[in-house]
PDB file of C-alpha atoms in Angstrom:
ATOM      1  CA  UNK Q  26     -22.537 -31.131 -16.944  1.00  0.00           C
ATOM      2  CA  UNK Q  27     -18.767 -31.396 -16.697  1.00  0.00           C
ATOM      3  CA  UNK Q  28     -16.734 -28.770 -14.894  1.00  0.00           C
ATOM      4  CA  UNK Q  29     -13.185 -28.618 -13.560  1.00  0.00           C
ATOM      5  CA  UNK Q  30     -12.446 -27.810  -9.914  1.00  0.00           C
ATOM      6  CA  UNK Q  31      -8.849 -27.389  -8.794  1.00  0.00           C
ATOM      7  CA  UNK Q  32      -7.674 -29.304 -11.846  1.00  0.00           C
ATOM      8  CA  UNK Q  33     -10.027 -32.250 -11.238  1.00  0.00           C
ATOM      9  CA  UNK Q  34     -12.877 -33.202 -13.598  1.00  0.00           C
ATOM     10  CA  UNK Q  35     -16.225 -33.108 -11.781  1.00  0.00           C
ATOM     11  CA  UNK Q  36     -19.871 -33.405 -12.717  1.00  0.00           C
ATOM     12  CA  UNK Q  37     -22.471 -30.964 -11.427  1.00  0.00           C
ATOM     13  CA  UNK Q  38     -26.098 -30.150 -12.163  1.00  0.00           C
ATOM     14  CA  UNK Q  39     -26.671 -27.693 -14.971  1.00  0.00           C
ATOM     15  CA  UNK Q  40     -26.801 -24.094 -13.779  1.00  0.00           C
ATOM     16  CA  UNK Q  41     -25.526 -24.806 -10.251  1.00  0.00           C
ATOM     17  CA  UNK Q  42     -24.322 -21.702  -8.402  1.00  0.00           C
ATOM     18  CA  UNK Q  43     -20.916 -21.312  -6.811  1.00  0.00           C
ATOM     19  CA  UNK Q  44     -22.602 -21.019  -3.394  1.00  0.00           C
ATOM     20  CA  UNK Q  45     -24.322 -24.391  -3.825  1.00  0.00           C
ATOM     21  CA  UNK Q  46     -21.148 -26.007  -5.088  1.00  0.00           C
ATOM     22  CA  UNK Q  47     -19.220 -24.783  -2.033  1.00  0.00           C
ATOM     23  CA  UNK Q  48     -21.949 -26.173   0.180  1.00  0.00           C
ATOM     24  CA  UNK Q  49     -21.724 -29.531  -1.596  1.00  0.00           C
ATOM     25  CA  UNK Q  50     -17.992 -29.698  -0.873  1.00  0.00           C
ATOM     26  CA  UNK Q  51     -18.486 -28.429   2.708  1.00  0.00           C
ATOM     27  CA  UNK Q  52     -16.227 -25.445   2.094  1.00  0.00           C
ATOM     28  CA  UNK Q  53     -16.821 -22.345   4.219  1.00  0.00           C
ATOM     29  CA  UNK Q  54     -16.944 -19.483   1.682  1.00  0.00           C
ATOM     30  CA  UNK Q  55     -15.274 -16.955   3.990  1.00  0.00           C
ATOM     31  CA  UNK Q  56     -12.105 -19.078   4.158  1.00  0.00           C
ATOM     32  CA  UNK Q  57     -11.423 -19.164   0.436  1.00  0.00           C
ATOM     33  CA  UNK Q  58     -11.179 -17.179  -2.776  1.00  0.00           C
ATOM     34  CA  UNK Q  59     -12.770 -18.409  -6.001  1.00  0.00           C
ATOM     35  CA  UNK Q  60     -11.438 -18.046  -9.514  1.00  0.00           C
ATOM     36  CA  UNK Q  61     -13.784 -18.817 -12.421  1.00  0.00           C
ATOM     37  CA  UNK Q  62     -12.062 -19.217 -15.783  1.00  0.00           C
ATOM     38  CA  UNK Q  63      -9.060 -17.251 -14.463  1.00  0.00           C
ATOM     39  CA  UNK Q  64     -11.185 -14.364 -13.142  1.00  0.00           C
ATOM     40  CA  UNK Q  65     -11.611 -13.763  -9.402  1.00  0.00           C
ATOM     41  CA  UNK Q  66     -15.260 -13.995  -8.340  1.00  0.00           C
ATOM     42  CA  UNK Q  67     -16.600 -11.506  -5.798  1.00  0.00           C
ATOM     43  CA  UNK Q  68     -18.099 -13.340  -2.790  1.00  0.00           C
ATOM     44  CA  UNK Q  69     -21.369 -11.402  -2.994  1.00  0.00           C
ATOM     45  CA  UNK Q  70     -22.028 -12.995  -6.386  1.00  0.00           C
ATOM     46  CA  UNK Q  71     -21.550 -16.646  -5.266  1.00  0.00           C
ATOM     47  CA  UNK Q  72     -25.326 -17.105  -4.955  1.00  0.00           C
ATOM     48  CA  UNK Q  73     -26.032 -15.604  -8.365  1.00  0.00           C
ATOM     49  CA  UNK Q  74     -23.110 -17.017 -10.436  1.00  0.00           C
ATOM     50  CA  UNK Q  75     -24.490 -19.967 -12.399  1.00  0.00           C
ATOM     51  CA  UNK Q  76     -21.934 -22.328 -13.861  1.00  0.00           C
ATOM     52  CA  UNK Q  77     -21.810 -23.619 -17.420  1.00  0.00           C
ATOM     53  CA  UNK Q  78     -20.420 -26.721 -19.108  1.00  0.00           C
ATOM     54  CA  UNK Q  79     -16.607 -26.691 -19.211  1.00  0.00           C
ATOM     55  CA  UNK Q  80     -16.148 -23.971 -16.587  1.00  0.00           C
ATOM     56  CA  UNK Q  81     -12.842 -24.045 -14.749  1.00  0.00           C
ATOM     57  CA  UNK Q  82     -12.970 -23.236 -11.057  1.00  0.00           C
ATOM     58  CA  UNK Q  83     -10.205 -22.728  -8.563  1.00  0.00           C
ATOM     59  CA  UNK Q  84     -10.911 -22.785  -4.838  1.00  0.00           C
ATOM     60  CA  UNK Q  85      -7.866 -21.256  -3.166  1.00  0.00           C
ATOM     61  CA  UNK Q  86      -6.997 -20.590   0.441  1.00  0.00           C
ATOM     62  CA  UNK Q  87      -4.101 -19.607   2.677  1.00  0.00           C
ATOM     63  CA  UNK Q  88      -1.861 -22.363   3.957  1.00  0.00           C
ATOM     64  CA  UNK Q  89       1.325 -22.281   5.990  1.00  0.00           C
ATOM     65  CA  UNK Q  90       4.257 -20.911   4.012  1.00  0.00           C
ATOM     66  CA  UNK Q  91       7.470 -18.930   4.309  1.00  0.00           C
TER      67      UNK Q  91
ATOM     68  CA  UNK V  28      10.717   0.967  15.682  1.00  0.00           C
ATOM     69  CA  UNK V  29      10.655  -0.500  12.191  1.00  0.00           C
ATOM     70  CA  UNK V  30       8.252   1.085   9.734  1.00  0.00           C
ATOM     71  CA  UNK V  31       7.317  -0.461   6.390  1.00  0.00           C
ATOM     72  CA  UNK V  32       4.812   1.320   4.161  1.00  0.00           C
ATOM     73  CA  UNK V  33       3.518   3.352   7.115  1.00  0.00           C
ATOM     74  CA  UNK V  34       3.006   0.346   9.424  1.00  0.00           C
ATOM     75  CA  UNK V  35       5.193   0.127  12.526  1.00  0.00           C
ATOM     76  CA  UNK V  36       6.604  -3.085  13.942  1.00  0.00           C
ATOM     77  CA  UNK V  37       8.084  -3.454  17.410  1.00  0.00           C
ATOM     78  CA  UNK V  38       9.422  -6.900  16.584  1.00  0.00           C
ATOM     79  CA  UNK V  39      12.046  -7.202  13.881  1.00  0.00           C
ATOM     80  CA  UNK V  40      11.490 -10.942  13.560  1.00  0.00           C
ATOM     81  CA  UNK V  41       9.062 -11.982  10.833  1.00  0.00           C
ATOM     82  CA  UNK V  42       7.855 -15.566  10.850  1.00  0.00           C
ATOM     83  CA  UNK V  43       6.977 -18.018   8.129  1.00  0.00           C
ATOM     84  CA  UNK V  44       4.176 -20.452   8.931  1.00  0.00           C
ATOM     85  CA  UNK V  45       5.191 -23.447   6.794  1.00  0.00           C
ATOM     86  CA  UNK V  46       6.178 -26.935   7.901  1.00  0.00           C
ATOM     87  CA  UNK V  47       5.111 -26.743  11.563  1.00  0.00           C
ATOM     88  CA  UNK V  48       4.195 -30.117  13.090  1.00  0.00           C
ATOM     89  CA  UNK V  49       0.703 -28.820  13.979  1.00  0.00           C
ATOM     90  CA  UNK V  50      -1.394 -25.658  13.864  1.00  0.00           C
ATOM     91  CA  UNK V  51      -1.288 -25.519  17.671  1.00  0.00           C
ATOM     92  CA  UNK V  52       2.514 -25.576  17.800  1.00  0.00           C
ATOM     93  CA  UNK V  53       2.660 -22.960  15.058  1.00  0.00           C
ATOM     94  CA  UNK V  54       0.375 -20.669  17.061  1.00  0.00           C
ATOM     95  CA  UNK V  55       2.476 -21.069  20.210  1.00  0.00           C
ATOM     96  CA  UNK V  56       5.730 -20.501  18.286  1.00  0.00           C
ATOM     97  CA  UNK V  57       4.331 -17.329  16.743  1.00  0.00           C
ATOM     98  CA  UNK V  58       3.372 -16.101  20.211  1.00  0.00           C
ATOM     99  CA  UNK V  59       6.778 -17.017  21.659  1.00  0.00           C
ATOM    100  CA  UNK V  60       8.557 -15.166  18.856  1.00  0.00           C
ATOM    101  CA  UNK V  61       6.796 -11.897  19.605  1.00  0.00           C
ATOM    102  CA  UNK V  62       6.409 -11.374  15.869  1.00  0.00           C
ATOM    103  CA  UNK V  63       3.865  -9.021  14.380  1.00  0.00           C
ATOM    104  CA  UNK V  64       4.268 -10.160  10.762  1.00  0.00           C
ATOM    105  CA  UNK V  65       3.637 -13.677   9.489  1.00  0.00           C
ATOM    106  CA  UNK V  66       3.878 -15.016   5.960  1.00  0.00           C
ATOM    107  CA  UNK V  67       1.360 -17.397   4.435  1.00  0.00           C
ATOM    108  CA  UNK V  68       1.112 -19.159   1.070  1.00  0.00           C
ATOM    109  CA  UNK V  69      -1.832 -19.741  -1.275  1.00  0.00           C
ATOM    110  CA  UNK V  70      -2.786 -23.223  -2.394  1.00  0.00           C
ATOM    111  CA  UNK V  71      -5.755 -25.079  -3.813  1.00  0.00           C
ATOM    112  CA  UNK V  72      -8.293 -26.238  -1.231  1.00  0.00           C
ATOM    113  CA  UNK V  73      -7.990 -29.981  -0.629  1.00  0.00           C
ATOM    114  CA  UNK V  74     -11.456 -31.047  -1.768  1.00  0.00           C
ATOM    115  CA  UNK V  75     -11.151 -34.218   0.323  1.00  0.00           C
ATOM    116  CA  UNK V  76     -10.266 -32.268   3.476  1.00  0.00           C
ATOM    117  CA  UNK V  77     -11.991 -28.885   3.147  1.00  0.00           C
ATOM    118  CA  UNK V  78     -11.842 -28.007   6.841  1.00  0.00           C
ATOM    119  CA  UNK V  79      -8.068 -27.802   6.939  1.00  0.00           C
ATOM    120  CA  UNK V  80      -7.780 -24.039   7.421  1.00  0.00           C
ATOM    121  CA  UNK V  81      -4.661 -22.502   8.951  1.00  0.00           C
ATOM    122  CA  UNK V  82      -6.292 -19.120   9.392  1.00  0.00           C
ATOM    123  CA  UNK V  83      -8.676 -20.333  12.075  1.00  0.00           C
ATOM    124  CA  UNK V  84      -5.841 -20.498  14.625  1.00  0.00           C
ATOM    125  CA  UNK V  85      -4.389 -17.081  13.778  1.00  0.00           C
ATOM    126  CA  UNK V  86      -5.863 -13.807  14.978  1.00  0.00           C
ATOM    127  CA  UNK V  87      -5.867 -11.619  11.900  1.00  0.00           C
ATOM    128  CA  UNK V  88      -6.081  -8.474  13.990  1.00  0.00           C
ATOM    129  CA  UNK V  89      -2.952  -9.295  15.915  1.00  0.00           C
ATOM    130  CA  UNK V  90      -0.584  -9.818  12.997  1.00  0.00           C
ATOM    131  CA  UNK V  91       0.141  -8.303   9.627  1.00  0.00           C
ATOM    132  CA  UNK V  92      -0.333 -11.097   7.119  1.00  0.00           C
ATOM    133  CA  UNK V  93       2.197 -11.208   4.356  1.00  0.00           C
ATOM    134  CA  UNK V  94       0.934 -13.590   1.660  1.00  0.00           C
ATOM    135  CA  UNK V  95       3.666 -14.928  -0.594  1.00  0.00           C
ATOM    136  CA  UNK V  96       3.579 -15.898  -4.249  1.00  0.00           C
ATOM    137  CA  UNK V  97       5.463 -19.135  -3.691  1.00  0.00           C
ATOM    138  CA  UNK V  98       5.054 -21.545  -6.550  1.00  0.00           C
ATOM    139  CA  UNK V  99       5.144 -18.764  -9.146  1.00  0.00           C
ATOM    140  CA  UNK V 100       7.705 -19.450 -11.877  1.00  0.00           C
ATOM    141  CA  UNK V 101       7.364 -16.161 -13.724  1.00  0.00           C
ATOM    142  CA  UNK V 102       5.930 -12.647 -13.375  1.00  0.00           C
ATOM    143  CA  UNK V 103       2.572 -13.612 -14.855  1.00  0.00           C
ATOM    144  CA  UNK V 104       1.965 -16.404 -12.333  1.00  0.00           C
ATOM    145  CA  UNK V 105       3.162 -14.190  -9.481  1.00  0.00           C
ATOM    146  CA  UNK V 106       0.764 -11.400 -10.474  1.00  0.00           C
ATOM    147  CA  UNK V 107      -2.132 -13.863 -10.653  1.00  0.00           C
ATOM    148  CA  UNK V 108      -1.277 -15.177  -7.176  1.00  0.00           C
ATOM    149  CA  UNK V 109      -0.891 -11.637  -5.845  1.00  0.00           C
ATOM    150  CA  UNK V 110      -4.405 -10.727  -6.970  1.00  0.00           C
ATOM    151  CA  UNK V 111      -5.791 -13.913  -5.401  1.00  0.00           C
ATOM    152  CA  UNK V 112      -3.919 -13.109  -2.196  1.00  0.00           C
ATOM    153  CA  UNK V 113      -5.415  -9.648  -2.084  1.00  0.00           C
ATOM    154  CA  UNK V 114      -8.901 -11.052  -2.664  1.00  0.00           C
ATOM    155  CA  UNK V 115      -8.363 -13.619   0.100  1.00  0.00           C
ATOM    156  CA  UNK V 116      -6.738 -11.330   2.658  1.00  0.00           C
ATOM    157  CA  UNK V 117      -8.346  -8.019   1.883  1.00  0.00           C
ATOM    158  CA  UNK V 118      -4.913  -6.451   2.268  1.00  0.00           C
ATOM    159  CA  UNK V 119      -2.260  -5.237  -0.143  1.00  0.00           C
ATOM    160  CA  UNK V 120       0.771  -6.710   1.631  1.00  0.00           C
ATOM    161  CA  UNK V 121       2.706  -9.111  -0.562  1.00  0.00           C
ATOM    162  CA  UNK V 122       5.914 -11.074  -0.402  1.00  0.00           C
ATOM    163  CA  UNK V 123       6.796 -11.383  -4.056  1.00  0.00           C
ATOM    164  CA  UNK V 124       8.547 -14.622  -4.809  1.00  0.00           C
ATOM    165  CA  UNK V 125       9.403 -15.858  -8.311  1.00  0.00           C
ATOM    166  CA  UNK V 126      11.389 -19.075  -8.294  1.00  0.00           C
ATOM    167  CA  UNK V 127      11.595 -20.856 -11.651  1.00  0.00           C
ATOM    168  CA  UNK V 128      14.010 -23.599 -10.582  1.00  0.00           C
ATOM    169  CA  UNK V 129      12.593 -26.010  -7.969  1.00  0.00           C
ATOM    170  CA  UNK V 130      16.044 -27.388  -7.232  1.00  0.00           C
ATOM    171  CA  UNK V 131      17.597 -24.134  -6.017  1.00  0.00           C
ATOM    172  CA  UNK V 132      14.455 -22.022  -5.459  1.00  0.00           C
ATOM    173  CA  UNK V 133      16.617 -19.030  -6.340  1.00  0.00           C
ATOM    174  CA  UNK V 134      14.627 -15.949  -7.313  1.00  0.00           C
ATOM    175  CA  UNK V 135      14.442 -14.815 -10.947  1.00  0.00           C
ATOM    176  CA  UNK V 136      15.655 -11.194 -10.884  1.00  0.00           C
ATOM    177  CA  UNK V 137      14.142 -10.128 -14.217  1.00  0.00           C
ATOM    178  CA  UNK V 138      10.690 -11.601 -13.600  1.00  0.00           C
ATOM    179  CA  UNK V 139      10.736 -10.283 -10.009  1.00  0.00           C
ATOM    180  CA  UNK V 140      11.475  -6.750 -11.192  1.00  0.00           C
ATOM    181  CA  UNK V 141       8.822  -6.961 -13.927  1.00  0.00           C
ATOM    182  CA  UNK V 142       6.189  -8.195 -11.435  1.00  0.00           C
ATOM    183  CA  UNK V 143       7.169  -5.517  -8.899  1.00  0.00           C
ATOM    184  CA  UNK V 144       6.589  -2.786 -11.471  1.00  0.00           C
ATOM    185  CA  UNK V 145       3.094  -4.091 -12.285  1.00  0.00           C
ATOM    186  CA  UNK V 146       2.021  -4.818  -8.700  1.00  0.00           C
ATOM    187  CA  UNK V 147       3.200  -1.476  -7.285  1.00  0.00           C
ATOM    188  CA  UNK V 148       1.045   0.246  -9.916  1.00  0.00           C
ATOM    189  CA  UNK V 149      -1.901  -1.890  -8.760  1.00  0.00           C
ATOM    190  CA  UNK V 150      -1.434  -0.613  -5.215  1.00  0.00           C
ATOM    191  CA  UNK V 151       0.294  -3.596  -3.639  1.00  0.00           C
ATOM    192  CA  UNK V 152       2.827  -3.192  -0.826  1.00  0.00           C
ATOM    193  CA  UNK V 153       5.518  -5.290  -2.455  1.00  0.00           C
ATOM    194  CA  UNK V 154       8.329  -6.928  -0.503  1.00  0.00           C
ATOM    195  CA  UNK V 155      10.350  -8.812  -3.107  1.00  0.00           C
ATOM    196  CA  UNK V 156      12.415 -11.873  -2.224  1.00  0.00           C
ATOM    197  CA  UNK V 157      15.652 -11.411  -4.132  1.00  0.00           C
ATOM    198  CA  UNK V 158      19.160 -12.645  -4.528  1.00  0.00           C
ATOM    199  CA  UNK V 159      21.663 -10.557  -2.582  1.00  0.00           C
ATOM    200  CA  UNK V 160      22.421  -8.286  -5.536  1.00  0.00           C
ATOM    201  CA  UNK V 161      22.981  -4.638  -4.557  1.00  0.00           C
ATOM    202  CA  UNK V 162      22.166  -3.301  -8.030  1.00  0.00           C
ATOM    203  CA  UNK V 163      18.926  -5.273  -8.177  1.00  0.00           C
ATOM    204  CA  UNK V 164      18.016  -3.956  -4.713  1.00  0.00           C
ATOM    205  CA  UNK V 165      18.287  -0.408  -6.050  1.00  0.00           C
ATOM    206  CA  UNK V 166      16.260  -1.297  -9.135  1.00  0.00           C
ATOM    207  CA  UNK V 167      13.499  -2.849  -7.000  1.00  0.00           C
ATOM    208  CA  UNK V 168      13.541   0.137  -4.683  1.00  0.00           C
ATOM    209  CA  UNK V 169      13.217   2.480  -7.663  1.00  0.00           C
ATOM    210  CA  UNK V 170      10.300   0.377  -8.938  1.00  0.00           C
ATOM    211  CA  UNK V 171       8.495   1.085  -5.671  1.00  0.00           C
ATOM    212  CA  UNK V 172       9.235  -1.957  -3.488  1.00  0.00           C
ATOM    213  CA  UNK V 173       8.335  -1.196   0.147  1.00  0.00           C
ATOM    214  CA  UNK V 174      11.321  -3.213   1.376  1.00  0.00           C
ATOM    215  CA  UNK V 175      13.861  -5.584  -0.152  1.00  0.00           C
ATOM    216  CA  UNK V 176      14.395  -9.134   1.061  1.00  0.00           C
ATOM    217  CA  UNK V 177      17.803 -10.475   0.054  1.00  0.00           C
ATOM    218  CA  UNK V 178      18.554 -14.118   0.774  1.00  0.00           C
ATOM    219  CA  UNK V 179      21.224 -15.257   3.218  1.00  0.00           C
ATOM    220  CA  UNK V 180      21.361 -18.637   1.468  1.00  0.00           C
ATOM    221  CA  UNK V 181      18.821 -20.712  -0.488  1.00  0.00           C
ATOM    222  CA  UNK V 182      15.355 -21.293   1.024  1.00  0.00           C
ATOM    223  CA  UNK V 183      15.156 -23.946   3.698  1.00  0.00           C
ATOM    224  CA  UNK V 184      18.873 -24.761   3.693  1.00  0.00           C
ATOM    225  CA  UNK V 185      19.705 -23.388   7.167  1.00  0.00           C
ATOM    226  CA  UNK V 186      23.138 -22.454   5.800  1.00  0.00           C
ATOM    227  CA  UNK V 187      23.115 -18.977   7.303  1.00  0.00           C
ATOM    228  CA  UNK V 188      24.394 -15.704   5.851  1.00  0.00           C
ATOM    229  CA  UNK V 189      26.580 -16.776   2.909  1.00  0.00           C
ATOM    230  CA  UNK V 190      25.992 -13.473   1.123  1.00  0.00           C
ATOM    231  CA  UNK V 191      27.377 -11.255   3.855  1.00  0.00           C
ATOM    232  CA  UNK V 192      29.364  -8.798   1.779  1.00  0.00           C
ATOM    233  CA  UNK V 193      26.591  -8.238  -0.773  1.00  0.00           C
ATOM    234  CA  UNK V 194      24.023  -7.757   2.006  1.00  0.00           C
ATOM    235  CA  UNK V 195      26.331  -5.202   3.659  1.00  0.00           C
ATOM    236  CA  UNK V 196      26.362  -3.198   0.426  1.00  0.00           C
ATOM    237  CA  UNK V 197      22.570  -3.482   0.106  1.00  0.00           C
ATOM    238  CA  UNK V 198      22.124  -2.205   3.669  1.00  0.00           C
ATOM    239  CA  UNK V 199      24.548   0.640   3.058  1.00  0.00           C
ATOM    240  CA  UNK V 200      22.755   1.769  -0.107  1.00  0.00           C
ATOM    241  CA  UNK V 201      19.084   1.034   0.516  1.00  0.00           C
ATOM    242  CA  UNK V 202      16.532   3.731   1.317  1.00  0.00           C
ATOM    243  CA  UNK V 203      13.876   1.086   2.058  1.00  0.00           C
ATOM    244  CA  UNK V 204      14.057  -1.471   4.894  1.00  0.00           C
ATOM    245  CA  UNK V 205      16.226  -4.533   4.279  1.00  0.00           C
ATOM    246  CA  UNK V 206      14.783  -7.826   5.518  1.00  0.00           C
ATOM    247  CA  UNK V 207      17.164 -10.767   5.341  1.00  0.00           C
ATOM    248  CA  UNK V 208      15.101 -13.723   4.193  1.00  0.00           C
ATOM    249  CA  UNK V 209      15.884 -17.384   3.558  1.00  0.00           C
ATOM    250  CA  UNK V 210      18.660 -19.615   4.793  1.00  0.00           C
ATOM    251  CA  UNK V 211      18.764 -18.305   8.355  1.00  0.00           C
ATOM    252  CA  UNK V 212      19.251 -21.555  10.237  1.00  0.00           C
ATOM    253  CA  UNK V 213      20.226 -20.555  13.767  1.00  0.00           C
ATOM    254  CA  UNK V 214      19.664 -17.669  16.163  1.00  0.00           C
ATOM    255  CA  UNK V 215      23.337 -16.712  15.672  1.00  0.00           C
ATOM    256  CA  UNK V 216      22.676 -16.213  11.940  1.00  0.00           C
ATOM    257  CA  UNK V 217      19.761 -13.906  12.760  1.00  0.00           C
ATOM    258  CA  UNK V 218      21.898 -12.016  15.274  1.00  0.00           C
ATOM    259  CA  UNK V 219      24.621 -11.583  12.645  1.00  0.00           C
ATOM    260  CA  UNK V 220      22.156 -10.159  10.124  1.00  0.00           C
ATOM    261  CA  UNK V 221      20.895  -7.696  12.716  1.00  0.00           C
ATOM    262  CA  UNK V 222      24.430  -6.756  13.836  1.00  0.00           C
ATOM    263  CA  UNK V 223      25.158  -5.957  10.182  1.00  0.00           C
ATOM    264  CA  UNK V 224      22.308  -3.465  10.250  1.00  0.00           C
ATOM    265  CA  UNK V 225      19.493  -5.427   8.622  1.00  0.00           C
ATOM    266  CA  UNK V 226      16.122  -3.952   9.564  1.00  0.00           C
ATOM    267  CA  UNK V 227      14.506  -7.342  10.160  1.00  0.00           C
ATOM    268  CA  UNK V 228      14.857 -11.042   9.410  1.00  0.00           C
ATOM    269  CA  UNK V 229      12.309 -13.534   8.147  1.00  0.00           C
ATOM    270  CA  UNK V 230      12.643 -17.038   9.589  1.00  0.00           C
ATOM    271  CA  UNK V 231      10.611 -20.156   8.938  1.00  0.00           C
ATOM    272  CA  UNK V 232      12.340 -23.530   8.556  1.00  0.00           C
ATOM    273  CA  UNK V 233      14.835 -23.058  11.395  1.00  0.00           C
ATOM    274  CA  UNK V 234      11.934 -22.647  13.814  1.00  0.00           C
ATOM    275  CA  UNK V 235       9.294 -24.940  12.330  1.00  0.00           C
ATOM    276  CA  UNK V 236      11.535 -28.018  12.035  1.00  0.00           C
ATOM    277  CA  UNK V 237      13.336 -27.504  15.360  1.00  0.00           C
ATOM    278  CA  UNK V 238      12.940 -30.208  18.001  1.00  0.00           C
ATOM    279  CA  UNK V 239      10.984 -27.674  20.053  1.00  0.00           C
ATOM    280  CA  UNK V 240       9.714 -24.963  17.705  1.00  0.00           C
ATOM    281  CA  UNK V 241       8.233 -22.869  20.536  1.00  0.00           C
ATOM    282  CA  UNK V 242      11.538 -22.723  22.440  1.00  0.00           C
ATOM    283  CA  UNK V 243      13.417 -22.022  19.208  1.00  0.00           C
ATOM    284  CA  UNK V 244      11.061 -19.148  18.398  1.00  0.00           C
ATOM    285  CA  UNK V 245      11.931 -17.627  21.775  1.00  0.00           C
ATOM    286  CA  UNK V 246      15.649 -18.090  21.094  1.00  0.00           C
ATOM    287  CA  UNK V 247      15.299 -16.265  17.760  1.00  0.00           C
ATOM    288  CA  UNK V 248      13.436 -13.407  19.435  1.00  0.00           C
ATOM    289  CA  UNK V 249      16.350 -12.899  21.838  1.00  0.00           C
ATOM    290  CA  UNK V 250      18.950 -13.171  19.073  1.00  0.00           C
ATOM    291  CA  UNK V 251      17.207 -10.596  16.890  1.00  0.00           C
ATOM    292  CA  UNK V 252      16.936  -8.225  19.798  1.00  0.00           C
ATOM    293  CA  UNK V 253      20.568  -8.752  20.810  1.00  0.00           C
ATOM    294  CA  UNK V 254      21.781  -8.216  17.253  1.00  0.00           C
ATOM    295  CA  UNK V 255      19.747  -5.054  16.866  1.00  0.00           C
ATOM    296  CA  UNK V 256      20.961  -3.658  20.194  1.00  0.00           C
ATOM    297  CA  UNK V 257      24.559  -4.434  19.217  1.00  0.00           C
ATOM    298  CA  UNK V 258      24.127  -2.669  15.886  1.00  0.00           C
ATOM    299  CA  UNK V 259      22.721   0.408  17.582  1.00  0.00           C
ATOM    300  CA  UNK V 260      25.457   0.326  20.213  1.00  0.00           C
ATOM    301  CA  UNK V 261      28.071   0.488  17.451  1.00  0.00           C
ATOM    302  CA  UNK V 262      30.178  -2.543  16.699  1.00  0.00           C
ATOM    303  CA  UNK V 263      33.948  -2.360  17.234  1.00  0.00           C
ATOM    304  CA  UNK V 264      36.196  -2.380  14.194  1.00  0.00           C
ATOM    305  CA  UNK V 265      37.670  -5.640  12.905  1.00  0.00           C
ATOM    306  CA  UNK V 266      41.483  -5.629  12.870  1.00  0.00           C
ATOM    307  CA  UNK V 267      44.055  -7.961  11.360  1.00  0.00           C
ATOM    308  CA  UNK V 268      46.539  -7.368  14.191  1.00  0.00           C
ATOM    309  CA  UNK V 269      46.174  -7.679  17.942  1.00  0.00           C
ATOM    310  CA  UNK V 270      45.196  -4.644  19.988  1.00  0.00           C
ATOM    311  CA  UNK V 271      45.771  -4.983  23.723  1.00  0.00           C
ATOM    312  CA  UNK V 272      42.646  -4.822  25.843  1.00  0.00           C
ATOM    313  CA  UNK V 273      44.667  -3.934  28.970  1.00  0.00           C
ATOM    314  CA  UNK V 274      46.535  -0.578  29.334  1.00  0.00           C
ATOM    315  CA  UNK V 275      49.827  -0.350  27.448  1.00  0.00           C
ATOM    316  CA  UNK V 276      51.515   1.828  30.127  1.00  0.00           C
ATOM    317  CA  UNK V 277      52.440   1.010  33.722  1.00  0.00           C
ATOM    318  CA  UNK V 278      53.166  -2.601  32.998  1.00  0.00           C
ATOM    319  CA  UNK V 279      55.297  -4.504  35.470  1.00  0.00           C
ATOM    320  CA  UNK V 280      57.738  -5.085  32.617  1.00  0.00           C
ATOM    321  CA  UNK V 281      58.538  -1.332  32.602  1.00  0.00           C
ATOM    322  CA  UNK V 282      60.027  -1.669  36.106  1.00  0.00           C
ATOM    323  CA  UNK V 283      60.982  -5.286  36.149  1.00  0.00           C
ATOM    324  CA  UNK V 284      63.114  -5.609  33.034  1.00  0.00           C
ATOM    325  CA  UNK V 285      63.379  -9.356  33.300  1.00  0.00           C
ATOM    326  CA  UNK V 286      59.675  -9.627  32.373  1.00  0.00           C
ATOM    327  CA  UNK V 287      60.296  -7.820  29.100  1.00  0.00           C
TER     328      UNK V 287
END
């Protein structure tokens, strides 16, 4: 299925969880915050949140800034 | 000691963490500055380089993290970033920044006030970045801002305190701490802000792009301390005419007329 991560079109297996997706991209969950279709996802639901076709994800983290 | 929203700070120098040549130099500069408050920004994870994480070099227990909403062009975007920041940091501290024009990065006063009103109600500790407008400072304070952060000059310009007279009025009127933010390009600028009675200054570019950011961070620490001490000591009045430093009486000219 097609999903969007950080504005980029990606393909993923149907029903993949956020936890698995983070693992695929080698992202440490504790270092980021996830937004799914403009709603912040609680970290304790990463393993149970299954994604659907057309979902829009944002993986956000702190960077240096003033 | 400076207190903002019930948290006390020994150091009156707040540091931005952007544009340092490396995470290691940033860490050393933060240590050299003696700061207890550092700002950070929120951005998308680089999917091609997911291990690039600034937070791994910073001890979250040692500093108060002040996430900013940089990149927000209106209140709606700023509020969305604020909520993400809270989810990421687990804390309510927020530097509210709404800059619609990328050329000047000047803050939008109306959107900033609107976002402050919403975010204060949601329990955020809001420190709004603002133009040096004394009326706006009062409006933000009334809306529940924990401090106000007027600019000395536009972000990253190193032009110093070009808004001196407006900032003096803000300091005179404010009931919340005044943190001079943006444009401070040299330790002397920071000292001036503190001599004027600012409660703190926020510095980033002047330190991060210095030839030796660690040494510059130390220089800023001294300047902020000197400026604060001078303010507390009571600055002498500025006069348009000369006032002799030496005694007026008992001059040789009183006895030796030819010297008169």
